[in-house]
Amino acid sequence: MQPRTSPDELHYLLAAESLIHDHDLALADNYTPEALARFHAPDWIQTAPDAYLARGNALAFPLLGMALLLAPALYGTASLLVVRVEMIVLAALLAQQVWLLLADLRVASGRWAMLGWVAAVFCPPVLLYSSQILPDLPAALLVVLALRLLLQPEPTGRQLLVAGIVAALLPWLHLRFAVLGAGLLLGVAYHALRCRRQGRVRGGRWPLPLAPGLVSVAGLVVAALSTYGRPLPPTWAVGAEGTWGFATVYRYAVGALLSPGYGWLPFAPVHWLGLAGLVPLVWCHRKVVPAILLGVAAYLLVIGQPYELGANLPARYVVVLVPLIAVPLAVAVATNRTMQGAGVLLLAASLGLGGVAVTHARELYPDISGRTYLAPFDVLQELYPIVPGPTPGFKMTAAQAPHITGRLDADAGALVAEPGRDQPGHLAYGPYVSLSEGAYVARFTLAAAPDDPTRPVAILDIMQHPDTVIARREVLPSELPPQGGYAEHALPFRTEGGRGVQARVQWLGNGELRFQEVEVALLPVRNPQEQRFPYWPRALFWMTAALFIGSLLVPTGRAEERHPE
């Protein structure tokens, strides 16, 4: 599925090797050419590994959980294939635990429980991560296992202890899972107090299931102090915004659900029925299910921190929760024939989308505008909101700009083209970036000394993939300052969202031309909320539609719960 390792996978692999051979998590001496080649590191890391070491060293103790998980498979073999097989085995265990969860809860008959199970574990995004060396599927396995234990009618002290240990392990796989671990520990504490009130636990043993959580918290504090010099680690976010707020929650938390470039639901349409099934499930279990959903909401707020979208295939940050959709999905399709027919059709479509995603995984990566250009997703994504806000634009100086004609005058900080020495052509072009939908203005800083005052001195244009000019204008001698100094020349344009965008300056040979820089900036919109929360009506539509359909299932959902097939 993924022959080359991603940078995050590489960190975990090298951390496991460091633990085996060096008995530490300092990765600086593990980024050797031999190790990078053996683990099929990306070419840009193999050619310049030092550029990635700063991040590798800074991670330190957050790598420990995955390092311990991978170390047995790597010990003695150092085989990437063996590690991927280990991850597939963990994915199989996750599938087994999801099936056992459905069997424990008895929310639907066998065939519809099977549909919910297949939809959860054989569709994106779980399918896409089944062989990837990342903490998300192992964390999902722990979450499902702990919930199975906590949702027993009367969990025993031993079961609560195991659930407490599982919850305590979650933040060691990744710090963002700490909120899920905390939620599970609250469930353990609730049952432990019930056992005490009911006299099912001897003496002072009732707090014992909470001990693993306390040890885990103490260990995290000690590790953070030794690594960062403070009790709390720095944020794991890597993003341009750098601050948490409503805009980042919209972009990253809502985006993880709805974005057609990096979200969950556009890649697995059958899971929409699971959202609808939450309504009758909440109606029938008005204490347990809302408590679980509260933990899910808290986790979504946590991933509302900015993070680097380009590093993730669809919905990586919600993979830990996706298997749980099997339960409300089974409830939804078991209610009536209409939902059953819709479930079968949507499952077939989702499995087909999953097949395309697996065979073209690299092409799924979105650009900065949040779009993917892989069929059929490039068409289907128009149904969903492009959740990322408009990109701010870019700036390209003379020193950064590629050029076909002219030369760089480093002292003046300009690209210069002169008649008699240079041939007419593009004095500057680039930088091939992605822009999201919006209105922009490009400001070119130029100076010229035209020979013919009746002819243009340059042509400015904006081009985007595939070789489409979306804005163009000529620069006339009458627009130049009389003393021949630099001046800005504006070119407004609008894009519906494009990649490979470049700003170009074409020299026509009419006298000397100097290019200093070009800056492309997003134009302010009339309502600032439109810029911070673009496409919110579509996002609201999908959420409202799921809740509306779910409300229609409430009476049958209650009957189904009373008389399971």
Coordinates of C-alpha atoms in Angstrom, one line a residue:
M1 CA 0.0 0.0 0.0
Q2 CA 2.8 2.4 0.8
P3 CA 6.3 1.3 -0.3
R4 CA 8.1 4.3 1.1
T5 CA 7.8 5.3 4.7
S6 CA 6.4 8.7 5.6
P7 CA 8.4 11.0 7.9
D8 CA 6.3 10.1 10.9
E9 CA 6.7 6.4 10.2
L10 CA 10.4 6.9 9.9
H11 CA 10.6 8.5 13.4
Y12 CA 8.8 5.5 15.0
L13 CA 11.0 3.0 13.2
L14 CA 14.2 4.7 14.1
A15 CA 13.0 5.2 17.7
A16 CA 12.4 1.4 18.0
E17 CA 15.9 0.8 16.6
S18 CA 17.4 3.3 19.0
L19 CA 15.6 1.6 21.9
I20 CA 17.0 -1.8 20.8
H21 CA 20.6 -0.9 20.1
D22 CA 21.2 2.4 22.1
H23 CA 18.7 2.0 24.9
D24 CA 17.5 5.6 24.4
L25 CA 15.3 7.7 22.2
A26 CA 17.9 10.1 20.8
L27 CA 17.6 9.7 17.1
A28 CA 20.6 11.8 15.9
D29 CA 22.9 8.8 15.6
N30 CA 20.2 6.7 14.0
Y31 CA 19.7 8.8 10.9
T32 CA 22.4 6.9 9.0
P33 CA 22.3 6.4 5.2
E34 CA 22.0 2.7 5.7
A35 CA 19.0 3.0 8.0
L36 CA 17.3 5.5 5.8
A37 CA 17.8 3.3 2.7
R38 CA 16.7 0.1 4.6
F39 CA 13.4 1.8 5.7
H40 CA 12.8 3.4 2.3
A41 CA 12.8 6.9 3.6
P42 CA 11.7 9.7 1.2
D43 CA 14.4 10.8 -1.2
W44 CA 14.5 14.3 0.3
I45 CA 15.3 12.9 3.7
Q46 CA 17.9 10.6 2.4
T47 CA 19.7 13.4 0.6
A48 CA 19.5 15.8 3.6
P49 CA 18.8 13.9 6.8
D50 CA 20.2 16.7 9.1
A51 CA 17.3 18.9 8.1
Y52 CA 14.9 16.6 9.8
L53 CA 16.9 15.8 12.9
A54 CA 15.7 18.8 15.0
R55 CA 12.1 17.5 14.9
G56 CA 13.2 14.0 15.5
N57 CA 15.2 14.9 18.7
A58 CA 12.4 17.1 20.0
L59 CA 9.8 14.3 20.0
A60 CA 11.7 12.1 22.5
F61 CA 9.4 10.5 25.0
P62 CA 6.2 10.8 22.8
L63 CA 7.8 8.1 20.7
L64 CA 8.1 5.6 23.5
G65 CA 4.8 3.8 23.1
M66 CA 5.3 3.1 19.4
A67 CA 9.0 2.3 19.9
L68 CA 8.0 -0.4 22.5
L69 CA 5.3 -1.7 20.2
L70 CA 7.6 -2.0 17.2
A71 CA 10.8 -3.2 18.9
P72 CA 9.8 -6.9 19.1
A73 CA 9.2 -7.0 15.4
L74 CA 12.4 -5.2 14.5
Y75 CA 14.6 -7.1 17.0
G76 CA 16.8 -9.5 15.0
T77 CA 15.2 -8.8 11.6
A78 CA 15.3 -5.0 11.1
S79 CA 12.7 -5.7 8.4
L80 CA 10.2 -3.1 7.3
L81 CA 7.9 -5.9 5.9
V82 CA 7.8 -7.6 9.3
V83 CA 6.7 -4.3 11.0
R84 CA 4.0 -3.7 8.4
V85 CA 2.7 -7.3 9.0
E86 CA 2.6 -6.5 12.7
M87 CA 0.4 -3.4 12.0
I88 CA -1.9 -5.6 9.8
V89 CA -2.2 -8.1 12.7
L90 CA -3.1 -5.2 15.0
A91 CA -5.7 -4.1 12.4
A92 CA -7.1 -7.6 12.4
L93 CA -7.4 -7.6 16.2
L94 CA -9.2 -4.2 16.0
A95 CA -11.7 -5.8 13.6
Q96 CA -12.2 -8.7 16.0
Q97 CA -12.8 -6.3 18.9
V98 CA -15.3 -4.3 16.9
W99 CA -17.3 -7.4 16.1
L100 CA -17.2 -8.5 19.7
L101 CA -18.5 -5.0 20.7
L102 CA -21.4 -5.4 18.3
A103 CA -22.1 -8.9 19.7
D104 CA -22.0 -7.6 23.3
L105 CA -24.4 -4.7 22.7
R106 CA -26.9 -6.7 20.5
V107 CA -28.0 -3.6 18.7
A108 CA -29.0 -5.5 15.5
S109 CA -29.5 -8.9 14.0
G110 CA -26.5 -10.7 12.5
R111 CA -26.7 -9.5 8.9
W112 CA -27.1 -5.9 9.8
A113 CA -24.5 -6.1 12.5
M114 CA -22.2 -7.6 9.8
L115 CA -22.9 -4.6 7.5
G116 CA -22.0 -2.2 10.2
W117 CA -18.8 -4.2 10.9
V118 CA -17.7 -4.4 7.3
A119 CA -18.4 -0.7 6.8
A120 CA -16.3 0.3 9.8
V121 CA -13.2 -1.9 9.2
F122 CA -13.1 -2.3 5.4
C123 CA -13.8 1.2 4.2
P124 CA -11.6 4.3 4.4
P125 CA -10.1 5.6 6.5
V126 CA -9.4 2.4 8.6
L127 CA -8.5 0.5 5.5
L128 CA -5.9 3.0 4.5
Y129 CA -4.1 2.8 7.8
S130 CA -4.1 -0.9 8.3
S131 CA -0.5 -1.3 7.2
Q132 CA 0.9 2.1 8.1
I133 CA 3.3 2.4 11.0
L134 CA 1.4 5.0 12.9
P135 CA -0.2 5.1 16.4
D136 CA -3.8 5.7 15.3
L137 CA -5.0 2.1 14.7
P138 CA -3.3 0.7 17.8
A139 CA -5.0 3.5 19.8
A140 CA -8.3 2.6 18.2
L141 CA -7.8 -1.0 19.3
L142 CA -7.2 0.2 22.9
V143 CA -10.3 2.4 22.8
V144 CA -12.6 -0.3 21.6
L145 CA -11.2 -2.9 24.1
A146 CA -11.7 -0.5 27.0
L147 CA -15.2 0.4 25.9
R148 CA -16.1 -3.3 25.6
L149 CA -15.1 -3.8 29.3
L150 CA -16.8 -0.6 30.5
L151 CA -20.1 -1.4 28.7
Q152 CA -20.5 -4.7 30.4
P153 CA -23.7 -4.7 32.6
E154 CA -21.6 -5.3 35.8
P155 CA -17.9 -5.1 35.1
T156 CA -15.7 -7.0 37.6
G157 CA -12.8 -5.5 39.4
R158 CA -10.4 -7.4 37.1
Q159 CA -12.1 -6.0 34.0
L160 CA -12.0 -2.5 35.4
L161 CA -8.3 -2.9 36.2
V162 CA -7.6 -4.0 32.6
A163 CA -9.7 -1.0 31.3
G164 CA -7.6 1.3 33.5
I165 CA -4.4 -0.1 32.2
V166 CA -5.6 0.4 28.6
A167 CA -6.7 4.0 29.2
A168 CA -3.3 4.7 30.9
L169 CA -1.4 3.5 27.8
L170 CA -3.2 5.8 25.3
P171 CA -1.2 9.0 25.9
W172 CA 2.0 7.0 25.4
L173 CA 1.0 6.2 21.9
H174 CA 0.4 9.9 21.2
L175 CA -0.3 12.9 23.4
R176 CA -3.5 13.8 21.6
F177 CA -5.0 10.5 22.8
A178 CA -4.7 11.7 26.4
V179 CA -8.2 13.2 26.3
L180 CA -9.6 9.8 25.3
G181 CA -7.6 8.1 28.1
A182 CA -9.0 10.6 30.6
G183 CA -12.6 9.9 29.4
L184 CA -12.1 6.2 29.8
L185 CA -10.6 6.6 33.3
L186 CA -13.7 8.6 34.3
G187 CA -15.7 5.6 33.2
V188 CA -13.5 3.3 35.3
A189 CA -13.9 5.6 38.3
Y190 CA -17.7 5.6 37.9
H191 CA -17.9 1.8 37.9
A192 CA -15.3 1.5 40.7
L193 CA -17.5 3.8 42.9
R194 CA -20.6 1.7 42.0
C195 CA -18.7 -1.4 43.0
R196 CA -17.9 0.2 46.3
R197 CA -21.5 1.3 47.0
Q198 CA -22.8 -2.1 46.1
G199 CA -20.2 -3.9 48.3
R200 CA -18.8 -5.9 45.4
V201 CA -15.2 -4.9 46.2
R202 CA -13.4 -5.8 49.5
G203 CA -12.1 -3.1 51.8
G204 CA -10.0 -0.4 50.2
R205 CA -9.4 -2.2 46.9
W206 CA -11.9 -0.2 44.9
P207 CA -9.4 2.6 43.8
L208 CA -7.0 -0.1 42.4
P209 CA -8.3 0.3 38.8
L210 CA -7.4 4.0 38.9
A211 CA -3.7 3.3 39.9
P212 CA -2.5 2.8 36.3
G213 CA -3.9 6.2 35.3
L214 CA -2.1 7.9 38.2
V215 CA 1.1 6.2 37.3
S216 CA 0.8 7.2 33.7
V217 CA 0.2 10.8 34.6
A218 CA 3.2 10.9 36.9
G219 CA 5.3 9.2 34.2
L220 CA 4.2 11.8 31.6
V221 CA 5.1 14.7 33.9
V222 CA 8.5 13.2 34.7
A223 CA 9.2 12.5 31.0
A224 CA 8.1 16.1 30.0
L225 CA 10.3 17.6 32.7
S226 CA 13.4 15.6 31.6
T227 CA 12.7 16.3 27.9
Y228 CA 11.4 19.8 27.8
G229 CA 12.2 21.2 31.3
R230 CA 8.5 21.7 32.1
P231 CA 5.7 19.5 33.3
L232 CA 3.6 19.9 30.2
P233 CA 5.0 19.2 26.7
P234 CA 4.7 21.7 24.0
T235 CA 1.8 21.4 21.6
W236 CA 2.1 18.7 19.0
A237 CA 0.5 21.1 16.4
V238 CA 2.5 22.1 13.4
G239 CA 0.5 24.8 11.6
A240 CA 0.5 28.3 10.2
E241 CA -2.1 29.7 12.5
G242 CA -0.3 28.7 15.7
T243 CA -3.3 29.4 18.0
W244 CA -6.4 27.5 18.9
G245 CA -9.8 29.1 18.3
F246 CA -13.1 28.8 16.5
A247 CA -11.4 29.2 13.1
T248 CA -8.9 26.3 13.8
V249 CA -11.7 24.1 15.2
Y250 CA -13.7 24.7 12.0
R251 CA -10.7 24.0 9.8
Y252 CA -9.2 21.1 11.5
A253 CA -11.9 19.4 13.7
V254 CA -14.8 19.9 11.3
G255 CA -12.4 19.4 8.4
A256 CA -11.3 16.0 9.8
L257 CA -15.0 15.1 9.4
L258 CA -16.1 16.8 6.2
S259 CA -13.2 18.0 4.1
P260 CA -13.1 16.2 0.7
G261 CA -9.3 16.5 0.8
Y262 CA -8.4 15.2 4.2
G263 CA -11.7 14.3 5.9
W264 CA -13.5 11.1 6.8
L265 CA -17.1 11.1 5.6
P266 CA -16.6 12.0 2.0
F267 CA -14.5 8.9 1.6
A268 CA -17.0 6.6 3.2
P269 CA -20.6 7.6 2.4
V270 CA -22.1 4.7 4.3
H271 CA -20.8 6.2 7.5
W272 CA -23.3 9.0 7.2
L273 CA -26.0 6.5 8.2
G274 CA -23.9 5.9 11.3
L275 CA -24.3 9.6 12.2
A276 CA -28.0 9.3 11.7
G277 CA -28.1 6.2 13.9
L278 CA -26.6 8.2 16.8
V279 CA -30.0 9.8 17.3
P280 CA -32.0 6.7 18.1
L281 CA -29.0 5.3 20.0
V282 CA -28.9 8.4 22.3
W283 CA -32.7 8.2 22.6
C284 CA -32.6 4.7 23.9
H285 CA -29.5 5.0 26.1
R286 CA -29.7 8.6 27.5
K287 CA -26.9 8.3 30.0
V288 CA -24.2 6.1 28.5
V289 CA -24.2 7.3 24.8
P290 CA -24.2 11.1 25.6
A291 CA -21.2 10.5 28.0
I292 CA -19.3 8.7 25.2
L293 CA -20.2 11.5 22.7
L294 CA -18.9 14.1 25.2
G295 CA -15.5 12.4 25.1
V296 CA -15.6 12.3 21.3
A297 CA -16.4 16.0 21.3
A298 CA -13.6 16.8 23.6
Y299 CA -11.2 14.9 21.3
L300 CA -12.4 16.8 18.3
L301 CA -11.7 20.0 20.2
V302 CA -8.2 18.8 20.8
I303 CA -7.5 18.2 17.2
G304 CA -8.9 21.7 16.6
Q305 CA -5.3 22.7 17.2
P306 CA -3.5 23.5 13.9
Y307 CA -1.7 20.6 12.4
E308 CA 0.0 20.0 9.0
L309 CA -2.6 18.9 6.6
G310 CA -0.2 17.7 3.9
A311 CA 1.2 15.1 6.1
N312 CA -2.0 13.1 6.4
L313 CA -4.1 10.9 4.2
P314 CA -7.8 11.3 4.8
A315 CA -9.0 11.5 8.4
R316 CA -5.9 10.3 10.2
Y317 CA -6.7 12.2 13.4
V318 CA -10.2 10.6 13.7
V319 CA -9.1 7.0 12.8
V320 CA -9.0 6.3 16.6
L321 CA -12.8 6.9 16.7
V322 CA -14.0 5.6 13.3
P323 CA -14.4 1.9 14.3
L324 CA -17.1 3.0 16.8
I325 CA -19.3 4.0 13.9
A326 CA -20.1 0.4 13.5
V327 CA -22.6 0.5 16.4
P328 CA -24.9 3.4 15.4
L329 CA -24.6 2.3 11.8
A330 CA -25.9 -1.2 12.7
V331 CA -28.8 0.5 14.6
A332 CA -29.6 2.7 11.6
V333 CA -29.7 -0.1 9.0
A334 CA -31.7 -2.5 11.3
T335 CA -34.6 -0.1 11.6
N336 CA -36.5 -0.5 8.3
R337 CA -36.1 -1.6 4.7
T338 CA -35.4 1.9 3.4
M339 CA -32.4 2.2 5.6
Q340 CA -31.3 -1.3 4.8
G341 CA -31.5 -0.6 1.0
A342 CA -29.6 2.6 1.5
G343 CA -27.0 0.9 3.7
V344 CA -26.3 -1.8 1.0
L345 CA -26.0 0.7 -1.8
L346 CA -23.8 3.1 0.2
L347 CA -21.6 0.3 1.4
A348 CA -21.0 -0.8 -2.1
A349 CA -20.1 2.7 -3.1
S350 CA -17.8 3.1 -0.1
L351 CA -16.0 -0.2 -0.8
G352 CA -15.4 1.0 -4.4
L353 CA -14.0 4.3 -3.2
G354 CA -11.8 2.4 -0.8
G355 CA -10.4 0.4 -3.6
V356 CA -9.5 3.5 -5.5
A357 CA -8.0 5.0 -2.4
V358 CA -5.8 2.0 -1.7
T359 CA -4.5 1.7 -5.2
H360 CA -3.9 5.5 -5.6
A361 CA -3.0 6.4 -2.0
R362 CA -0.3 8.9 -3.0
E363 CA -2.7 10.8 -5.2
L364 CA -5.1 11.4 -2.3
Y365 CA -2.8 13.9 -0.7
P366 CA -4.6 17.3 -0.9
D367 CA -2.9 20.5 -1.8
I368 CA -3.0 23.6 0.4
S369 CA -6.5 24.5 -1.0
G370 CA -7.8 21.3 0.5
R371 CA -8.6 19.7 -2.9
T372 CA -7.6 16.4 -4.2
Y373 CA -7.4 15.7 -8.0
L374 CA -7.9 12.0 -8.0
A375 CA -11.0 10.7 -9.9
P376 CA -13.8 10.2 -8.7
F377 CA -13.0 12.2 -5.6
D378 CA -12.3 15.3 -7.7
V379 CA -16.0 15.3 -8.7
L380 CA -17.5 14.1 -5.5
Q381 CA -15.7 16.7 -3.4
E382 CA -17.9 19.4 -4.9
L383 CA -20.8 18.0 -2.8
Y384 CA -18.9 18.7 0.4
P385 CA -17.4 21.8 1.9
I386 CA -13.8 22.7 1.2
V387 CA -13.2 23.4 4.9
P388 CA -9.8 25.1 4.8
G389 CA -10.1 28.9 4.7
P390 CA -8.7 30.8 1.8
T391 CA -4.9 30.8 1.6
P392 CA -3.2 34.1 2.3
G393 CA -1.2 34.1 -1.0
F394 CA 2.6 34.2 -1.5
K395 CA 5.6 36.4 -2.1
M396 CA 8.4 35.8 -4.5
T397 CA 11.6 37.9 -4.7
A398 CA 14.0 38.2 -7.6
A399 CA 16.4 35.9 -5.9
Q400 CA 13.7 33.2 -5.5
A401 CA 12.2 33.5 -9.0
P402 CA 13.2 31.1 -11.8
H403 CA 13.9 33.0 -15.1
I404 CA 14.4 32.1 -18.8
T405 CA 16.0 35.4 -19.8
G406 CA 17.9 38.1 -18.0
R407 CA 20.3 37.8 -15.1
L408 CA 20.2 38.3 -11.3
D409 CA 21.7 41.5 -10.0
A410 CA 22.3 40.4 -6.4
D411 CA 23.5 43.8 -5.2
A412 CA 20.3 45.5 -6.5
G413 CA 18.1 42.5 -5.6
A414 CA 16.5 42.4 -9.0
L415 CA 16.3 40.3 -12.2
V416 CA 17.5 42.4 -15.1
A417 CA 16.9 42.0 -18.9
E418 CA 18.6 44.3 -21.4
P419 CA 18.3 44.7 -25.2
G420 CA 21.3 43.4 -27.1
R421 CA 22.3 41.0 -24.4
D422 CA 19.1 39.1 -23.6
Q423 CA 16.4 37.6 -25.8
P424 CA 12.7 38.5 -25.1
G425 CA 11.1 35.9 -22.8
H426 CA 10.0 35.3 -19.2
L427 CA 12.1 37.3 -16.8
A428 CA 10.4 35.7 -13.8
Y429 CA 7.9 32.9 -13.1
G430 CA 6.8 30.7 -10.3
P431 CA 6.5 29.6 -7.5
Y432 CA 4.0 26.9 -8.4
V433 CA 1.8 27.0 -5.2
S434 CA -1.8 26.2 -4.5
L435 CA -4.4 28.8 -3.8
S436 CA -7.9 28.1 -2.5
E437 CA -11.0 29.7 -3.9
G438 CA -11.1 33.5 -3.6
A439 CA -10.3 36.9 -5.0
Y440 CA -6.6 37.9 -5.0
V441 CA -4.4 40.7 -6.2
A442 CA -0.9 40.3 -7.5
R443 CA 1.4 43.3 -7.1
F444 CA 4.6 43.3 -9.3
T445 CA 7.4 45.6 -8.4
L446 CA 9.1 46.7 -11.6
A447 CA 11.3 49.3 -13.1
A448 CA 11.9 49.9 -16.8
A449 CA 13.5 52.2 -19.3
P450 CA 11.6 51.7 -22.6
D451 CA 13.1 52.5 -26.0
D452 CA 9.7 52.9 -27.7
P453 CA 7.1 54.8 -25.6
T454 CA 4.3 53.4 -27.8
R455 CA 4.9 49.7 -27.1
P456 CA 4.4 47.7 -23.9
V457 CA 7.4 46.9 -21.8
A458 CA 6.1 43.7 -20.2
I459 CA 3.2 41.3 -19.9
L460 CA 2.1 40.2 -16.5
D461 CA -0.1 37.1 -16.0
I462 CA -1.2 34.5 -13.6
M463 CA -1.2 30.9 -14.7
Q464 CA -2.5 27.8 -12.9
H465 CA -2.5 24.1 -13.6
P466 CA -3.0 22.9 -16.3
D467 CA -1.3 25.8 -18.2
T468 CA -4.4 28.1 -17.9
V469 CA -3.9 31.8 -17.9
I470 CA -6.5 33.2 -15.5
A471 CA -5.4 36.9 -15.6
R472 CA -3.3 39.0 -17.9
R473 CA -2.3 42.6 -18.5
E474 CA 0.3 44.7 -20.3
V475 CA 2.5 47.3 -18.6
L476 CA 2.7 50.4 -20.7
P477 CA 5.4 53.1 -20.7
S478 CA 2.8 55.6 -19.5
E479 CA 2.4 53.7 -16.3
L480 CA 6.1 54.0 -15.3
P481 CA 7.5 56.6 -13.0
P482 CA 9.1 59.5 -15.0
Q483 CA 12.5 59.0 -13.2
G484 CA 12.6 55.3 -14.0
G485 CA 12.3 54.1 -10.4
Y486 CA 10.4 51.1 -9.1
A487 CA 6.6 51.0 -9.0
E488 CA 3.9 48.5 -8.2
H489 CA 1.7 47.2 -11.0
A490 CA -1.4 45.4 -9.8
L491 CA -3.1 42.5 -11.4
P492 CA -6.4 41.4 -9.7
F493 CA -7.6 37.9 -10.3
R494 CA -10.0 35.2 -9.0
T495 CA -9.5 31.5 -8.8
E496 CA -12.0 28.7 -7.9
G497 CA -9.1 26.9 -6.2
G498 CA -6.1 26.0 -8.2
R499 CA -2.7 24.3 -7.9
G500 CA 0.5 25.1 -9.7
V501 CA -0.2 28.8 -9.5
Q502 CA 2.6 31.0 -10.8
A503 CA 3.0 34.8 -11.4
R504 CA 4.9 35.6 -14.6
V505 CA 6.7 38.6 -16.0
Q506 CA 7.3 38.4 -19.7
W507 CA 9.9 40.9 -21.1
L508 CA 9.1 42.1 -24.6
G509 CA 12.5 43.5 -25.4
N510 CA 11.4 47.2 -25.3
G511 CA 14.3 48.7 -23.3
E512 CA 15.7 47.5 -19.9
L513 CA 13.4 45.8 -17.5
R514 CA 14.0 45.1 -13.8
F515 CA 11.9 42.8 -11.6
Q516 CA 12.2 43.1 -7.8
E517 CA 9.4 41.0 -6.4
V518 CA 5.7 40.0 -6.7
E519 CA 3.3 39.6 -3.8
V520 CA -0.1 37.9 -4.2
A521 CA -2.5 38.7 -1.4
L522 CA -6.1 37.6 -0.7
L523 CA -8.5 40.4 -1.0
P524 CA -10.7 41.1 2.1
V525 CA -14.3 39.9 1.8
R526 CA -17.3 42.0 2.8
N527 CA -18.0 39.7 5.8
P528 CA -14.9 38.6 7.7
Q529 CA -16.8 35.4 8.9
E530 CA -16.9 34.3 5.2
Q531 CA -13.1 34.2 5.2
R532 CA -12.7 32.4 8.5
F533 CA -15.6 30.0 8.0
P534 CA -16.0 29.4 4.2
Y535 CA -18.6 26.9 3.0
W536 CA -20.2 26.8 6.4
P537 CA -23.7 26.5 4.9
R538 CA -22.7 23.2 3.2
A539 CA -21.1 21.9 6.5
L540 CA -24.3 22.9 8.4
F541 CA -26.4 21.1 5.7
W542 CA -24.7 17.8 6.0
M543 CA -24.8 17.8 9.8
T544 CA -28.5 18.9 9.9
A545 CA -29.4 16.3 7.3
A546 CA -27.8 13.5 9.4
L547 CA -29.7 14.6 12.5
F548 CA -33.0 14.9 10.6
I549 CA -32.7 11.4 9.2
G550 CA -31.8 10.1 12.6
S551 CA -34.8 11.8 14.2
L552 CA -37.0 9.8 11.7
L553 CA -35.5 6.6 13.1
V554 CA -36.2 7.2 16.7
P555 CA -39.6 5.3 17.0
T556 CA -38.2 2.3 15.2
G557 CA -34.9 2.6 17.0
R558 CA -36.8 2.2 20.3
A559 CA -38.7 -0.8 19.0
E560 CA -35.6 -2.4 17.7
E561 CA -33.9 -2.0 21.1
R562 CA -36.9 -3.6 22.9
H563 CA -37.1 -6.5 20.5
P564 CA -33.7 -7.2 18.9
E565 CA -33.8 -9.7 16.1

